[in-house]
Amino acid sequence: MRCRDGIFLSFLIGSFFAANGQTNDTDQTLPTVTVLGTTPERFSVGQKIQRIDSVTLEQFRFQTLTDVLTYTTPIAFKMYGAGQLATSSFRGTSANHTAVLWNGININQPTVGLTDFSTLPVAGFDQLAVQYGSSASCVGSDAVGGSILLMSNPKWQQPGFSASAGQQTGSFRNNGTQAGVRFVTAPGKRWQLAGKTFLNLTNYKNDFPYRERGHYFVEHSTTRQKGLIQDLSFRNAKNQQLSFNIWLTDNDLIVSPYDTTVRERTRSQSYRFLSTYETDKLTIRLGYIRDIIDYARGNFEIPSHSETDRLVSRIEREFTKPFSWENATLRVGGEWSHYWTQVDGYGSSLIQEDRADVFALLRIQVAKWLFSANLRQAFVSRFDPPITPSVGAEYSILQSAKTHLTAKASLGRSYRVPTLNERYWRELGNPNLRPENGFNLEAGLSARWLPANRVSLSSEATVFRNRIDDWSYWNPEYGYRVENLQLVVARGLEWNGSVAYTGPLWQSGLSLNYALTHSSQKRVYSTYAQDIIGKQLVYVPKHVGRLSAYVAHGKTRLTIQNQVNSRQYITFDNIQFLRGFVLTNVLLETQVKLGPVATRIQGQVNNLFDTVYLNVKRNAMPGRHFTLQLICNLHTKQ
């Protein structure tokens, strides 16, 4: 595999520079070009897509993906404690039903089938988008409830060099350090180069001054996170781009560190390497990912070891005006991945598996209409995933210089290939599991309005229904053996709105979003299941609300963030539950420039009203706490 990897990389590099060397117009500098990525946003017509702006990402720079998504989206997270495992519940689905894509590659761990969002630093990527609902035809397995899209984007239009260094310190002896450099060369006659190097180190000592809050135990833990990101991109005058991306993470979590009997240690490491060759018509990706998990309880000397390697490849070609259709775009392609894993829980044998996909994505613009029709077929060793079609449409009801009103709708099939743990774990795993398959339907309205020169308003409302059959379930009635038991239907309503004022001296804004989600089991499998039919799934809040407001003057900005969660049931019969809660954070930041160095100072108060709320383990989460950030930026232009 490594030999073929090297040959393929050599071919890409050679092709790029060969094309560069054949350029005859040596007097012409590089044009401004747009390189098309593999993001599914363009072909998911009719679906709700939310893009997180750069200002928000900068505010959450020292935090994880859990934090930014918690306060900007209605996604519910199961958080096991401060600095501990955090998994998503997207539109009433489970943690296995969210696809996380990094530059077009799904990075969910194959053994557990999910991503721990607490291990992903916000500063590690340049662009964040959230795709709601099933997008299996564009993304593949796991995209049942939604998808998180992370991208690394060179800033070609901003030649120069920049460096940044930041330090965060906070309550409970928690701290973080970040440093990075970014450069973009000036457009030359033949080629242009861009790169980024970023390092981060975070320590959650969680030295709480209390052992309980509101008569609930506060669990102590420590977390140490390290990360390195290296991006390097070349582009030439023929609109060709060659990129190399490296993302290394190391997360070391110890729960109850001072009790040698019950303490637990989980160390997870990920090594991600990706090379991409792009033109405006063709995209080729080749990557390698290694995920390592070591778990120990009590005695840390002999941990349970899990190691999974993946060789991933993807090729796709885009055609404009296919079949002589005006204003149409067709993108066809395929993916192939080879997995090999060694897990103590599987036994001594090496597990190997091949997965492949072929897909066709069609997008058509006709007057006020926008359509998409997509189709994907997956192939998995010893498995038969279903074919996954999807169609979507958007209609521009009203469009003027100040008003936009759009209606949208989509429907599509989804699937999830069971995790390696679900199939190969000794005694409890089930190699005969069927892939989960679902059917997602959604419709909505989105509007934008500019009532005055300095005021803008936007709003979007969406209703959805997602049916998932053959939901895999670790069944306690049979010793927690995995079976295809549940039929789950998730349906609900989402609404978000915002208003912003931009004046010469003052700026302000307010954004709200709300989600109503009812997710329940719909099929009786035994006499004991009758009591849970129609009941809300565990750890899925029925009501979720988010509010963010800010006011800014010059370089100073005050932001208030709120999240509201209704009760979460912890038993399938909905008898026991965790109480709902309201959390409020306040951020105050300003920028000071000393010579060429711009310094941003940010102070934050988390859980302002010292709310007592519980996590999945029914332990109390931390009370009011503080953080202070200092970030220095140096930028030189060419």
XYZ file of C-alpha atoms in Angstrom:
638
model
C 0.000 0.000 0.000
C 2.780 2.424 0.899
C 4.544 1.723 -2.387
C 1.427 2.506 -4.406
C 0.892 5.601 -2.264
C 4.349 6.889 -3.138
C 3.955 6.115 -6.842
C 0.649 7.939 -6.962
C 2.032 10.996 -5.155
C 4.970 11.069 -7.541
C 2.563 10.922 -10.469
C 0.566 13.867 -9.110
C 3.648 15.995 -8.498
C 5.089 15.129 -11.876
C 1.846 15.905 -13.679
C 1.537 19.238 -11.940
C 5.020 20.483 -12.703
C 4.968 19.009 -16.190
C 1.869 21.035 -16.944
C 3.533 24.023 -15.365
C 6.602 23.609 -17.506
C 4.561 23.478 -20.738
C 3.111 26.936 -20.218
C 4.011 29.028 -23.260
C 2.647 32.386 -22.133
C 5.565 33.315 -19.900
C 4.621 36.985 -19.820
C 1.260 36.426 -18.161
C 0.910 36.278 -14.381
C -1.420 33.873 -12.638
C -5.113 34.656 -13.046
C -7.574 34.666 -10.199
C -8.967 31.132 -10.348
C -11.571 29.218 -8.423
C -10.708 25.597 -7.668
C -13.745 23.408 -7.063
C -13.572 21.160 -3.996
C -15.497 18.013 -3.204
C -17.765 19.627 -0.652
C -21.321 18.285 -1.048
C -22.844 21.720 -0.516
C -23.229 22.498 -4.236
C -25.186 19.333 -4.985
C -27.365 19.183 -1.866
C -30.068 21.390 -3.331
C -33.123 21.781 -1.116
C -31.300 20.900 2.107
C -30.529 23.204 4.990
C -26.874 24.226 5.137
C -25.399 26.511 7.777
C -21.988 28.127 7.385
C -20.200 29.363 10.504
C -18.587 32.753 9.837
C -14.920 33.526 10.469
C -15.662 35.991 13.293
C -17.399 33.261 15.282
C -14.593 30.788 14.606
C -12.071 33.327 15.870
C -14.068 33.814 19.084
C -13.951 30.052 19.714
C -10.332 29.750 18.654
C -9.126 28.138 21.911
C -12.115 25.837 22.167
C -13.220 22.649 20.476
C -15.752 21.855 17.789
C -18.179 20.865 20.556
C -18.256 24.412 21.915
C -18.757 26.269 18.647
C -21.496 23.900 17.431
C -23.263 23.914 20.803
C -23.762 27.685 20.721
C -24.375 28.163 16.987
C -26.502 25.155 15.977
C -29.377 23.115 17.466
C -27.231 19.966 17.527
C -27.465 18.279 20.944
C -24.253 16.908 22.446
C -23.730 14.135 24.963
C -20.852 15.421 27.089
C -19.383 13.046 29.640
C -17.602 15.767 31.597
C -15.234 18.727 31.295
C -12.658 17.821 28.639
C -14.160 14.345 28.208
C -15.886 12.535 25.356
C -18.451 14.617 23.436
C -20.706 13.047 20.800
C -23.549 14.486 18.737
C -27.273 13.827 18.432
C -28.183 15.373 15.088
C -31.919 15.728 14.386
C -32.828 13.004 16.871
C -30.289 10.430 15.688
C -27.374 8.809 17.514
C -23.666 9.617 17.580
C -23.061 7.117 14.747
C -25.325 9.078 12.407
C -23.171 12.192 11.897
C -20.533 12.198 9.164
C -17.474 14.386 9.805
C -15.597 15.290 6.631
C -12.132 16.815 6.507
C -11.381 18.138 3.014
C -13.915 15.695 1.599
C -12.724 12.605 3.536
C -14.842 11.008 6.287
C -12.709 10.907 9.460
C -15.116 9.020 11.742
C -13.200 6.229 13.467
C -14.186 2.891 11.836
C -14.068 0.925 15.104
C -16.614 3.068 16.958
C -18.181 4.810 13.962
C -18.056 8.325 15.358
C -15.874 11.345 16.088
C -15.111 12.688 19.542
C -15.770 16.394 18.962
C -13.803 17.334 22.094
C -10.588 16.336 20.270
C -11.084 18.715 17.302
C -9.704 22.236 17.904
C -11.556 25.061 16.153
C -8.296 26.696 15.076
C -7.354 23.600 13.096
C -9.395 24.391 9.974
C -10.297 27.421 7.852
C -13.954 26.779 7.004
C -16.831 25.101 8.847
C -20.247 24.222 7.421
C -23.091 22.129 8.809
C -25.286 20.122 6.457
C -28.611 19.098 7.973
C -30.376 15.852 7.153
C -29.358 12.838 5.138
C -26.694 13.408 2.502
C -25.647 9.829 1.819
C -25.803 10.321 -1.960
C -23.081 12.984 -1.681
C -21.167 11.841 1.407
C -21.735 8.107 1.833
C -22.098 6.117 5.037
C -22.863 7.827 8.391
C -24.579 10.892 6.880
C -27.997 9.948 8.297
C -28.731 12.822 10.693
C -26.332 15.356 9.205
C -22.752 16.140 8.199
C -20.004 18.403 9.525
C -17.771 19.798 6.772
C -14.250 20.964 7.681
C -12.079 22.549 4.996
C -8.549 23.900 4.656
C -8.555 26.810 2.208
C -5.458 28.694 1.041
C -6.020 32.468 0.941
C -4.615 33.021 -2.536
C -5.879 36.599 -2.794
C -3.910 37.713 0.303
C -0.173 37.391 -0.525
C 2.117 37.854 2.443
C 3.332 36.280 5.638
C 1.537 36.100 8.961
C 2.412 34.621 12.327
C 0.330 34.253 15.440
C 0.892 33.132 19.005
C -1.750 32.816 21.675
C -2.130 31.874 25.290
C -5.275 31.072 27.251
C -5.546 30.681 30.990
C -8.650 29.922 32.949
C -10.298 28.665 36.087
C -9.449 25.239 37.521
C -5.813 25.626 36.332
C -6.811 25.041 32.727
C -4.635 26.557 30.005
C -3.851 26.392 26.306
C -1.109 27.509 23.930
C -1.260 27.997 20.172
C 1.238 29.107 17.546
C 1.138 29.202 13.789
C 2.455 30.718 10.588
C 0.776 31.190 7.238
C 2.233 32.434 3.952
C 1.098 33.080 0.395
C 3.569 34.055 -2.278
C 2.744 36.749 -4.802
C 1.298 35.458 -8.091
C 4.187 34.647 -10.378
C 4.360 34.025 -14.085
C 3.919 30.282 -13.666
C 3.018 29.294 -10.129
C 1.996 30.410 -6.653
C 2.628 28.772 -3.267
C 0.638 28.856 -0.013
C 1.204 27.121 3.295
C 0.144 26.947 6.930
C 1.703 25.430 10.041
C -0.250 25.315 13.276
C 0.498 23.792 16.689
C -1.698 23.600 19.766
C -1.273 22.333 23.314
C -4.137 22.299 25.831
C -4.197 21.167 29.453
C -7.473 20.642 31.295
C -6.381 20.072 34.867
C -9.964 20.606 36.101
C -8.809 21.366 39.619
C -12.328 22.064 40.915
C -12.628 23.753 44.340
C -15.648 21.556 45.126
C -16.524 17.856 45.077
C -20.258 18.304 44.560
C -22.737 20.854 43.274
C -26.417 20.852 44.187
C -25.914 17.502 45.961
C -24.531 15.942 42.772
C -20.988 14.607 42.508
C -18.511 16.533 40.318
C -16.258 14.062 38.551
C -12.590 15.017 38.393
C -10.580 14.405 35.232
C -7.499 15.660 33.431
C -7.021 16.030 29.689
C -3.902 16.843 27.699
C -4.294 17.605 23.995
C -1.583 18.123 21.400
C -1.970 18.819 17.717
C -0.097 19.724 14.545
C -1.534 20.878 11.230
C 0.569 21.339 8.114
C -0.924 22.523 4.814
C 0.980 23.180 1.598
C -0.571 24.116 -1.754
C 0.712 24.938 -5.242
C -1.268 26.333 -8.156
C -0.289 27.283 -11.674
C -1.562 29.348 -14.580
C -3.450 26.390 -16.051
C -5.846 26.417 -13.102
C -4.268 23.332 -11.519
C -3.703 22.963 -7.788
C -1.738 20.421 -5.790
C -2.257 20.313 -2.009
C -0.805 18.343 0.886
C -2.548 18.308 4.250
C -1.339 16.760 7.510
C -3.396 16.714 10.716
C -2.007 15.004 13.832
C -3.900 14.850 17.145
C -3.070 13.304 20.521
C -5.687 13.304 23.286
C -4.856 11.858 26.726
C -7.818 11.682 29.131
C -7.704 10.396 32.710
C -10.941 10.132 34.709
C -10.742 10.008 38.540
C -6.917 10.241 38.350
C -6.321 10.026 42.118
C -8.250 6.817 42.712
C -5.982 3.987 41.536
C -8.826 1.458 41.678
C -11.478 3.073 39.462
C -9.394 5.539 37.442
C -9.692 5.267 33.654
C -7.304 6.386 30.967
C -8.180 6.794 27.295
C -5.479 7.935 24.920
C -6.570 8.497 21.328
C -4.188 9.444 18.534
C -4.987 10.206 14.919
C -2.551 10.665 12.041
C -4.174 12.045 8.895
C -2.356 12.601 5.586
C -4.049 13.800 2.405
C -2.854 14.805 -1.048
C -5.175 16.467 -3.561
C -4.843 17.348 -7.208
C -7.536 19.711 -8.533
C -8.512 21.535 -11.657
C -11.825 23.192 -12.443
C -12.986 19.820 -13.860
C -11.027 17.048 -12.125
C -10.285 16.219 -8.486
C -8.066 13.363 -7.284
C -7.489 12.662 -3.594
C -5.238 10.107 -1.941
C -4.865 9.807 1.803
C -3.793 7.681 4.727
C -5.311 7.739 8.209
C -4.229 5.900 11.357
C -6.389 5.880 14.506
C -5.029 4.497 17.790
C -6.990 4.076 21.028
C -5.480 2.795 24.290
C -7.841 2.223 27.206
C -6.967 1.160 30.744
C -8.806 0.959 34.053
C -7.000 0.879 37.388
C -3.639 -0.358 36.139
C -2.362 1.821 33.293
C 0.614 -0.412 32.475
C -1.250 -2.852 30.206
C -3.949 -0.969 28.246
C -6.398 -2.453 25.783
C -5.058 -1.501 22.360
C -6.909 -0.615 19.147
C -5.138 0.337 15.931
C -6.848 0.996 12.593
C -5.252 2.050 9.302
C -7.024 3.349 6.227
C -5.813 3.996 2.717
C -8.374 6.243 1.038
C -8.688 7.446 -2.535
C -11.242 9.460 -4.456
C -11.490 10.638 -8.056
C -14.227 12.748 -9.607
C -14.768 14.556 -12.882
C -17.140 17.420 -13.555
C -18.911 18.081 -16.847
C -20.652 21.322 -17.727
C -23.614 21.242 -20.119
C -23.822 17.431 -20.081
C -26.043 15.902 -22.743
C -26.165 19.445 -24.267
C -28.205 20.679 -21.287
C -27.704 24.390 -20.676
C -26.957 25.527 -17.080
C -26.356 21.946 -15.941
C -23.400 20.412 -14.110
C -22.698 16.698 -13.766
C -20.085 15.367 -11.354
C -19.237 11.681 -11.457
C -16.676 9.790 -9.471
C -15.695 6.966 -7.219
C -14.017 6.220 -3.898
C -12.019 3.253 -2.680
C -10.700 2.572 0.815
C -8.836 -0.333 2.364
C -9.062 -0.903 6.120
C -6.867 -3.062 8.303
C -7.342 -3.135 12.053
C -5.941 -4.895 15.107
C -8.147 -4.634 18.203
C -7.673 -6.592 21.430
C -11.437 -7.065 21.686
C -11.543 -8.811 18.282
C -8.957 -11.445 19.129
C -5.522 -11.984 17.649
C -6.470 -11.934 13.961
C -5.994 -8.943 11.670
C -9.281 -7.670 10.226
C -9.159 -6.322 6.665
C -11.936 -4.786 4.617
C -12.439 -2.968 1.331
C -15.039 -0.288 0.695
C -15.861 1.406 -2.588
C -18.440 3.899 -3.866
C -19.505 5.147 -7.264
C -21.658 8.250 -7.562
C -23.191 10.738 -9.965
C -24.271 14.228 -8.878
C -26.389 16.432 -11.151
C -27.242 20.104 -10.646
C -29.523 22.090 -13.002
C -30.445 25.778 -12.980
C -33.591 26.724 -14.922
C -34.903 30.296 -14.563
C -36.041 30.559 -10.924
C -35.587 26.837 -10.306
C -32.551 24.959 -9.016
C -32.572 21.152 -9.071
C -30.279 18.336 -8.000
C -30.507 14.600 -8.611
C -27.841 12.378 -7.066
C -27.134 8.671 -6.987
C -24.585 6.578 -5.043
C -23.896 2.872 -4.749
C -21.544 1.542 -2.072
C -19.711 -1.800 -2.041
C -18.377 -3.235 1.233
C -16.651 -6.535 1.942
C -19.209 -9.109 3.115
C -21.944 -6.472 2.940
C -24.632 -5.253 0.566
C -25.388 -1.540 1.190
C -28.469 -0.133 -0.539
C -28.383 2.238 -3.476
C -28.937 5.796 -2.226
C -30.674 8.276 -4.536
C -31.702 11.824 -3.623
C -33.482 14.699 -5.329
C -33.859 18.329 -4.295
C -35.355 21.551 -5.597
C -35.284 25.249 -4.756
C -37.591 27.900 -6.173
C -36.930 31.630 -5.959
C -40.344 33.018 -5.042
C -39.158 36.593 -4.760
C -35.838 38.090 -5.712
C -34.933 41.755 -5.794
C -32.087 43.980 -4.700
C -33.376 43.982 -1.117
C -35.527 40.883 -0.769
C -34.943 37.171 -1.331
C -37.520 34.473 -0.587
C -36.770 30.857 -1.503
C -38.735 27.641 -1.064
C -36.816 24.389 -0.890
C -37.436 20.665 -0.527
C -35.464 17.445 -0.740
C -35.843 13.739 -0.208
C -33.263 11.008 -0.194
C -32.262 7.627 1.074
C -29.464 7.089 3.598
C -27.504 4.183 5.034
C -24.901 3.385 7.661
C -22.450 0.521 7.484
C -22.157 -1.010 11.001
C -18.948 -0.243 12.858
C -16.101 -2.711 13.114
C -16.863 -3.085 16.837
C -20.470 -3.978 16.070
C -19.411 -6.733 13.697
C -16.168 -8.156 15.057
C -16.198 -7.742 18.856
C -15.810 -11.188 20.395
C -19.103 -12.799 21.469
C -21.038 -9.498 21.429
C -20.396 -8.504 17.818
C -22.619 -9.694 14.998
C -21.052 -10.189 11.531
C -24.519 -10.713 10.057
C -25.792 -7.220 10.818
C -27.631 -5.459 8.031
C -26.710 -1.874 7.074
C -29.050 0.666 8.578
C -31.131 2.362 5.924
C -33.238 5.480 6.138
C -35.425 7.843 4.191
C -35.187 11.582 4.807
C -37.717 14.228 3.725
C -37.461 17.948 4.438
C -38.930 21.219 3.195
C -38.427 24.835 4.126
C -38.470 28.533 3.414
C -35.540 30.934 3.643
C -35.688 34.719 3.416
C -33.337 37.683 3.416
C -34.426 41.300 3.650
C -32.561 44.612 3.623
C -35.084 47.121 5.015
C -32.459 49.879 5.287
C -28.936 50.534 4.106
C -27.364 49.434 7.383
C -29.841 46.791 8.512
C -30.196 43.189 7.324
C -32.557 40.415 8.386
C -32.618 36.717 7.547
C -34.758 33.776 8.546
C -35.168 30.105 7.669
C -37.732 27.496 8.720
C -37.437 23.772 7.988
C -39.595 20.739 8.727
C -38.155 17.236 8.443
C -38.980 13.569 8.811
C -36.277 10.903 8.947
C -37.120 7.191 9.101
C -34.256 4.824 10.017
C -34.830 1.090 9.780
C -32.596 -1.759 11.045
C -31.065 0.573 13.638
C -28.204 -1.375 15.270
C -28.673 -1.852 18.995
C -26.557 -3.390 21.775
C -29.476 -5.373 23.184
C -29.372 -5.763 27.016
C -31.971 -8.564 26.836
C -29.362 -10.778 25.164
C -26.252 -9.783 27.103
C -25.690 -6.624 25.028
C -25.196 -8.533 21.795
C -25.579 -6.297 18.738
C -28.757 -6.748 16.707
C -30.828 -4.924 14.086
C -33.797 -4.150 16.290
C -35.157 -0.679 16.085
C -37.241 1.265 13.618
C -36.836 4.926 14.576
C -38.684 7.925 13.177
C -37.324 11.408 13.892
C -39.377 14.431 12.881
C -39.352 18.043 13.828
C -39.132 21.715 13.071
C -36.136 24.049 12.945
C -36.194 27.829 12.781
C -33.431 30.395 12.828
C -33.424 34.146 12.385
C -30.964 37.006 12.639
C -30.839 40.774 12.445
C -27.715 42.886 12.077
C -26.909 46.603 12.082
C -23.666 47.925 10.615
C -22.968 51.581 11.283
C -19.866 53.728 10.867
C -19.078 53.550 14.607
C -21.352 50.892 16.070
C -22.314 47.394 14.963
C -24.780 45.025 16.584
C -26.563 41.789 15.876
C -28.927 39.194 17.250
C -29.378 35.583 16.143
C -31.879 33.011 17.359
C -32.483 29.396 16.511
C -34.906 26.821 17.827
C -35.447 23.124 17.160
C -38.357 20.879 18.075
C -37.378 17.212 17.700
C -39.455 14.138 18.421
C -37.483 10.929 17.892
C -38.983 7.598 18.919
C -39.025 3.865 18.299
C -41.973 2.699 16.178
C -41.850 -1.093 16.051
C -42.536 -3.688 18.779
C -39.942 -6.490 18.927
C -40.988 -8.114 22.214
C -43.633 -7.852 24.909
C -41.196 -5.745 26.918
C -40.888 -3.153 24.135
C -44.533 -2.085 24.199
C -43.905 0.557 26.889
C -41.247 2.375 24.864
C -43.076 2.691 21.540
C -43.588 6.374 20.752
C -41.384 7.525 23.645
C -38.605 10.063 23.113
C -35.194 8.477 22.576
C -32.729 8.790 25.429
C -30.459 11.864 25.515
C -32.424 13.612 22.753
C -33.894 16.891 24.081
C -37.254 17.706 22.544
C -36.648 21.469 22.672
C -33.353 23.222 21.946
C -32.828 26.962 21.702
C -29.821 29.165 20.998
C -29.434 32.942 21.282
C -26.423 35.099 20.505
C -26.255 38.885 20.663
C -23.372 41.293 20.211
C -22.574 44.969 20.159
C -19.299 46.369 18.836
C -17.645 49.752 18.804
C -14.426 50.091 16.888
C -12.195 47.185 17.888
C -14.168 46.314 21.020
C -16.962 43.740 20.995
C -19.292 42.383 23.677
C -21.066 39.074 22.979
C -23.686 37.177 24.959
C -24.276 33.496 24.156
C -27.167 31.399 25.460
C -28.151 27.772 25.080
C -31.432 26.274 26.291
C -32.009 22.512 26.486
C -35.204 20.830 27.660
C -35.122 17.675 29.764
C -33.304 14.617 28.414
C -34.651 11.170 29.222
C -32.155 8.581 30.441
C -34.472 5.552 30.318
C -36.352 4.267 27.282
C -39.697 4.416 29.110
C -39.113 8.164 29.778
C -39.547 7.756 33.551
C -36.110 9.044 34.541
C -34.605 12.185 33.042
C -32.010 14.927 33.384
C -33.528 18.337 34.032
C -33.436 20.998 31.350
C -31.104 23.949 31.769
C -30.151 27.395 30.510
C -26.491 28.383 30.146
C -25.177 31.896 29.501
C -21.680 32.949 28.473
C -20.363 36.505 28.159
C -17.364 37.494 26.023
C -15.601 40.846 25.957
C -12.777 41.376 23.503
C -10.716 44.203 22.100
C -7.795 44.664 19.737
C -4.698 46.758 20.310
C -2.031 47.381 17.697
C 1.568 47.992 18.727
C 3.617 48.644 15.620
C 3.186 45.724 13.197
C 1.754 43.440 15.904
C -2.008 43.307 16.409
C -2.999 41.931 19.801
C -6.449 40.591 20.599
C -7.469 40.316 24.239
C -10.563 38.308 25.135
C -12.124 37.656 28.517
C -14.944 35.155 28.927
C -17.326 34.182 31.708
C -18.842 30.732 31.219
C -22.019 29.574 32.968
C -22.605 33.131 34.134
C -25.491 32.274 36.486
C -23.737 29.260 38.026
C -26.399 26.840 36.767
C -26.359 23.311 38.157
C -26.826 20.839 35.317
C -25.901 17.198 34.787
C -24.053 15.237 32.127
C -24.616 11.751 30.759
C -23.190 10.105 33.884
C -25.556 12.143 36.071
C -22.600 14.039 37.498
C -22.727 17.806 37.893
C -20.907 19.926 35.345
C -18.668 22.860 36.425
C -20.156 26.077 37.726
C -19.206 29.634 36.829
C -15.685 29.870 35.479
C -13.465 32.292 33.589
C -10.932 32.347 30.765
C -8.540 35.013 29.502
C -6.964 34.910 26.048
C -4.092 36.873 24.560
C -3.375 36.441 20.840
C -0.635 38.321 18.976
C -0.752 38.514 15.176
C 1.927 39.762 12.809
C 1.065 40.209 9.144
C 3.211 41.480 6.306
C 1.937 42.042 2.771
C 3.791 41.447 -0.449
